[in-house]
Amino acid sequence: MSDLRYDDEHDDAKLFNVETWLYEDFEVGDKWRSIRRTISEGEAMLFNSLVMDNHPYVADEIFASEDGVFNRRLVAGAMVFSYGLGLMAHNNINTFSYGYDKLRFIKPVFIGDTIYTVRTNLEKRPKYEEMGLVKVSYQVYKNKGELALYAEHLQTVKYRHPENFTPEKRTGSSAVS
């Protein structure tokens, strides 16, 4: 049996599904689209039970179909948000979530709908001694291009060259809070 640690034996292997871009690499205006994903009844109910969401619109087929405004069950908004952002998760080891703004549920998503996400780089500005702040938007679409959710994500991102962002050089827009 080998006495090698995981890191010793596999140090030279590249990490899979990890990004390493830094603040200087972030380009305002860049845009990406995710793959699509259909939301099934089973996973919707599992999500509801995990987060204790028993609202009749998401958990009661009889209510939703007979008395509900849409005549069918909804997917919980928190699930649409989670899945929509998850479709664009980049696993960047140099970024840290700072928060979300402008979260809006624009159209209902129903069980059986297919969603995809478009991510757009909106802004960036120096913030801290070692990290800047970037803002991206997430637009989650359902089916064939109906906008269902919008949110903006703020992230701190490590600088490649922090010396270029000293306090005296960190002037300019405060558009990203």
mmCIF file of C-alpha atoms in Angstrom:
data_model
loop_
_atom_site.group_PDB
_atom_site.id
_atom_site.type_symbol
_atom_site.label_atom_id
_atom_site.label_comp_id
_atom_site.label_asym_id
_atom_site.label_seq_id
_atom_site.Cartn_x
_atom_site.Cartn_y
_atom_site.Cartn_z
ATOM 1 C CA MET A 1 0.000 0.000 0.000
ATOM 2 C CA SER A 2 1.342 3.421 -0.978
ATOM 3 C CA ASP A 3 2.300 5.927 1.672
ATOM 4 C CA LEU A 4 1.762 8.869 -0.706
ATOM 5 C CA ARG A 5 -0.742 11.559 0.162
ATOM 6 C CA TYR A 6 -3.306 12.519 -2.458
ATOM 7 C CA ASP A 7 -1.555 15.836 -3.138
ATOM 8 C CA ASP A 8 1.898 14.296 -3.543
ATOM 9 C CA GLU A 9 0.761 11.779 -6.105
ATOM 10 C CA HIS A 10 -1.500 14.114 -8.087
ATOM 11 C CA ASP A 11 0.090 17.566 -7.832
ATOM 12 C CA ASP A 12 0.744 17.782 -11.575
ATOM 13 C CA ALA A 13 -2.808 16.919 -12.621
ATOM 14 C CA LYS A 14 -4.912 19.906 -13.684
ATOM 15 C CA LEU A 15 -8.053 20.543 -11.658
ATOM 16 C CA PHE A 16 -11.290 19.771 -13.508
ATOM 17 C CA ASN A 17 -14.237 22.176 -13.592
ATOM 18 C CA VAL A 18 -12.318 24.978 -11.880
ATOM 19 C CA GLU A 19 -11.634 28.462 -13.147
ATOM 20 C CA THR A 20 -8.772 30.667 -12.049
ATOM 21 C CA TRP A 21 -9.483 34.032 -13.649
ATOM 22 C CA LEU A 22 -8.574 37.121 -11.658
ATOM 23 C CA TYR A 23 -9.901 40.689 -11.447
ATOM 24 C CA GLU A 24 -7.770 41.858 -14.370
ATOM 25 C CA ASP A 25 -9.265 39.107 -16.601
ATOM 26 C CA PHE A 26 -12.901 40.163 -16.012
ATOM 27 C CA GLU A 27 -14.236 41.837 -19.157
ATOM 28 C CA VAL A 28 -17.370 43.982 -18.854
ATOM 29 C CA GLY A 29 -19.873 42.947 -21.518
ATOM 30 C CA ASP A 30 -18.809 39.299 -21.814
ATOM 31 C CA LYS A 31 -21.818 36.984 -21.967
ATOM 32 C CA TRP A 32 -22.356 33.210 -21.620
ATOM 33 C CA ARG A 33 -25.332 30.869 -21.911
ATOM 34 C CA SER A 34 -25.758 27.679 -19.910
ATOM 35 C CA ILE A 35 -27.051 24.332 -21.013
ATOM 36 C CA ARG A 36 -30.792 23.729 -20.525
ATOM 37 C CA ARG A 37 -32.370 21.800 -17.666
ATOM 38 C CA THR A 38 -35.923 20.480 -17.269
ATOM 39 C CA ILE A 39 -37.328 20.589 -13.733
ATOM 40 C CA SER A 40 -39.156 17.392 -12.786
ATOM 41 C CA GLU A 41 -41.928 16.918 -10.238
ATOM 42 C CA GLY A 42 -39.771 14.658 -8.076
ATOM 43 C CA GLU A 43 -36.954 17.131 -7.661
ATOM 44 C CA ALA A 44 -39.405 20.010 -7.125
ATOM 45 C CA MET A 45 -41.075 18.102 -4.277
ATOM 46 C CA LEU A 46 -37.694 17.100 -2.845
ATOM 47 C CA PHE A 47 -36.615 20.748 -2.844
ATOM 48 C CA ASN A 48 -39.909 21.772 -1.199
ATOM 49 C CA SER A 49 -39.464 19.215 1.561
ATOM 50 C CA LEU A 50 -35.793 20.129 2.121
ATOM 51 C CA VAL A 51 -36.609 23.807 2.610
ATOM 52 C CA MET A 52 -40.002 23.165 4.282
ATOM 53 C CA ASP A 53 -41.929 25.046 1.566
ATOM 54 C CA ASN A 54 -45.464 23.670 1.768
ATOM 55 C CA HIS A 55 -47.245 26.535 0.065
ATOM 56 C CA PRO A 56 -50.273 25.171 -1.849
ATOM 57 C CA TYR A 57 -49.014 26.577 -5.155
ATOM 58 C CA VAL A 58 -45.910 24.376 -5.017
ATOM 59 C CA ALA A 59 -47.042 21.405 -2.929
ATOM 60 C CA ASP A 60 -50.789 20.809 -3.500
ATOM 61 C CA GLU A 61 -51.819 19.542 -6.947
ATOM 62 C CA ILE A 62 -55.557 19.690 -6.183
ATOM 63 C CA PHE A 63 -55.417 23.284 -4.942
ATOM 64 C CA ALA A 64 -53.148 24.437 -7.763
ATOM 65 C CA SER A 65 -55.229 22.815 -10.516
ATOM 66 C CA GLU A 66 -58.700 23.619 -9.142
ATOM 67 C CA ASP A 67 -58.327 26.883 -7.217
ATOM 68 C CA GLY A 68 -54.934 28.293 -8.214
ATOM 69 C CA VAL A 69 -54.443 31.284 -10.485
ATOM 70 C CA PHE A 70 -52.319 29.274 -12.956
ATOM 71 C CA ASN A 71 -54.271 25.979 -12.824
ATOM 72 C CA ARG A 72 -51.028 24.069 -12.284
ATOM 73 C CA ARG A 73 -48.264 23.740 -9.701
ATOM 74 C CA LEU A 74 -45.360 26.151 -9.607
ATOM 75 C CA VAL A 75 -41.697 25.427 -9.022
ATOM 76 C CA ALA A 76 -40.628 27.305 -5.870
ATOM 77 C CA GLY A 77 -38.927 30.596 -6.709
ATOM 78 C CA ALA A 78 -35.998 29.711 -4.449
ATOM 79 C CA MET A 79 -35.478 26.571 -6.521
ATOM 80 C CA VAL A 80 -35.557 28.483 -9.811
ATOM 81 C CA PHE A 81 -32.994 30.902 -8.348
ATOM 82 C CA SER A 82 -30.784 28.059 -7.078
ATOM 83 C CA TYR A 83 -30.951 26.049 -10.290
ATOM 84 C CA GLY A 84 -30.586 29.085 -12.522
ATOM 85 C CA LEU A 85 -27.406 30.212 -10.793
ATOM 86 C CA GLY A 86 -26.176 26.640 -10.467
ATOM 87 C CA LEU A 87 -26.320 26.274 -14.236
ATOM 88 C CA MET A 88 -23.686 29.030 -14.425
ATOM 89 C CA ALA A 89 -21.581 28.032 -11.402
ATOM 90 C CA HIS A 90 -17.976 28.621 -12.354
ATOM 91 C CA ASN A 91 -16.111 27.309 -9.314
ATOM 92 C CA ASN A 92 -13.525 30.070 -9.513
ATOM 93 C CA ILE A 93 -11.032 29.655 -6.684
ATOM 94 C CA ASN A 94 -10.256 33.399 -6.759
ATOM 95 C CA THR A 95 -13.812 34.719 -6.249
ATOM 96 C CA PHE A 96 -16.029 35.057 -3.198
ATOM 97 C CA SER A 97 -19.732 35.871 -3.125
ATOM 98 C CA TYR A 98 -20.463 39.361 -1.786
ATOM 99 C CA GLY A 99 -24.241 39.213 -2.204
ATOM 100 C CA TYR A 100 -27.178 39.448 -4.590
ATOM 101 C CA ASP A 101 -29.220 42.438 -5.705
ATOM 102 C CA LYS A 102 -32.335 43.024 -7.770
ATOM 103 C CA LEU A 103 -33.703 39.481 -7.492
ATOM 104 C CA ARG A 104 -36.989 39.426 -9.399
ATOM 105 C CA PHE A 105 -39.366 36.574 -10.213
ATOM 106 C CA ILE A 106 -40.715 37.782 -13.547
ATOM 107 C CA LYS A 107 -42.721 34.781 -14.800
ATOM 108 C CA PRO A 108 -43.821 31.626 -13.039
ATOM 109 C CA VAL A 109 -41.917 28.419 -13.707
ATOM 110 C CA PHE A 110 -43.985 25.247 -13.708
ATOM 111 C CA ILE A 111 -43.101 21.607 -13.144
ATOM 112 C CA GLY A 112 -41.892 20.277 -16.494
ATOM 113 C CA ASP A 113 -40.540 23.636 -17.710
ATOM 114 C CA THR A 114 -37.025 23.762 -19.097
ATOM 115 C CA ILE A 115 -34.741 26.574 -17.928
ATOM 116 C CA TYR A 116 -31.398 28.005 -18.998
ATOM 117 C CA THR A 117 -29.358 30.971 -17.807
ATOM 118 C CA VAL A 118 -27.546 33.852 -19.490
ATOM 119 C CA ARG A 119 -24.781 35.475 -17.459
ATOM 120 C CA THR A 120 -23.506 38.935 -18.403
ATOM 121 C CA ASN A 121 -20.527 40.745 -16.880
ATOM 122 C CA LEU A 122 -21.871 44.185 -15.907
ATOM 123 C CA GLU A 123 -19.282 46.133 -13.911
ATOM 124 C CA LYS A 124 -16.026 45.981 -12.019
ATOM 125 C CA ARG A 125 -14.145 48.297 -9.700
ATOM 126 C CA PRO A 126 -11.312 48.117 -7.200
ATOM 127 C CA LYS A 127 -12.578 47.573 -3.658
ATOM 128 C CA TYR A 128 -10.066 46.172 -1.171
ATOM 129 C CA GLU A 129 -6.305 45.905 -0.866
ATOM 130 C CA GLU A 130 -6.242 42.359 -2.276
ATOM 131 C CA MET A 131 -9.578 42.132 -4.160
ATOM 132 C CA GLY A 132 -11.824 44.061 -6.491
ATOM 133 C CA LEU A 133 -15.604 43.882 -6.834
ATOM 134 C CA VAL A 134 -17.399 42.615 -9.930
ATOM 135 C CA LYS A 135 -21.091 42.500 -10.778
ATOM 136 C CA VAL A 136 -22.780 40.063 -13.144
ATOM 137 C CA SER A 137 -26.412 39.581 -14.086
ATOM 138 C CA TYR A 138 -28.206 36.271 -14.287
ATOM 139 C CA GLN A 139 -31.228 36.026 -16.539
ATOM 140 C CA VAL A 140 -33.020 32.709 -16.149
ATOM 141 C CA TYR A 141 -35.220 31.857 -19.113
ATOM 142 C CA LYS A 142 -37.853 29.173 -19.330
ATOM 143 C CA ASN A 143 -38.737 27.064 -22.338
ATOM 144 C CA LYS A 144 -38.009 28.990 -25.554
ATOM 145 C CA GLY A 145 -36.817 32.336 -24.265
ATOM 146 C CA GLU A 146 -39.360 33.601 -21.720
ATOM 147 C CA LEU A 147 -37.530 35.594 -19.033
ATOM 148 C CA ALA A 148 -38.507 34.073 -15.691
ATOM 149 C CA LEU A 149 -35.952 35.456 -13.206
ATOM 150 C CA TYR A 150 -33.398 38.249 -12.986
ATOM 151 C CA ALA A 151 -30.704 38.759 -10.354
ATOM 152 C CA GLU A 152 -27.378 40.541 -10.003
ATOM 153 C CA HIS A 153 -24.476 38.845 -8.223
ATOM 154 C CA LEU A 154 -21.679 40.791 -6.569
ATOM 155 C CA GLN A 155 -18.364 39.005 -6.066
ATOM 156 C CA THR A 156 -14.997 39.966 -4.708
ATOM 157 C CA VAL A 157 -12.160 38.779 -6.944
ATOM 158 C CA LYS A 158 -8.461 38.558 -6.136
ATOM 159 C CA TYR A 159 -6.119 40.854 -8.049
ATOM 160 C CA ARG A 160 -3.268 39.374 -10.061
ATOM 161 C CA HIS A 161 -1.217 42.496 -9.242
ATOM 162 C CA PRO A 162 -2.553 44.084 -6.030
ATOM 163 C CA GLU A 163 0.156 46.737 -6.174
ATOM 164 C CA ASN A 164 -1.751 48.281 -9.103
ATOM 165 C CA PHE A 165 -4.749 48.874 -6.842
ATOM 166 C CA THR A 166 -3.250 50.761 -3.905
ATOM 167 C CA PRO A 167 -5.623 53.210 -2.158
ATOM 168 C CA GLU A 168 -4.293 56.167 -4.135
ATOM 169 C CA LYS A 169 -4.957 54.260 -7.385
ATOM 170 C CA ARG A 170 -8.440 53.084 -6.294
ATOM 171 C CA THR A 171 -10.436 56.072 -7.445
ATOM 172 C CA GLY A 172 -13.362 56.186 -9.800
ATOM 173 C CA SER A 173 -16.892 54.869 -10.002
ATOM 174 C CA SER A 174 -18.732 53.525 -7.018
ATOM 175 C CA ALA A 175 -21.439 52.018 -9.223
ATOM 176 C CA VAL A 176 -20.951 48.610 -7.594
ATOM 177 C CA SER A 177 -21.720 48.923 -3.869
#
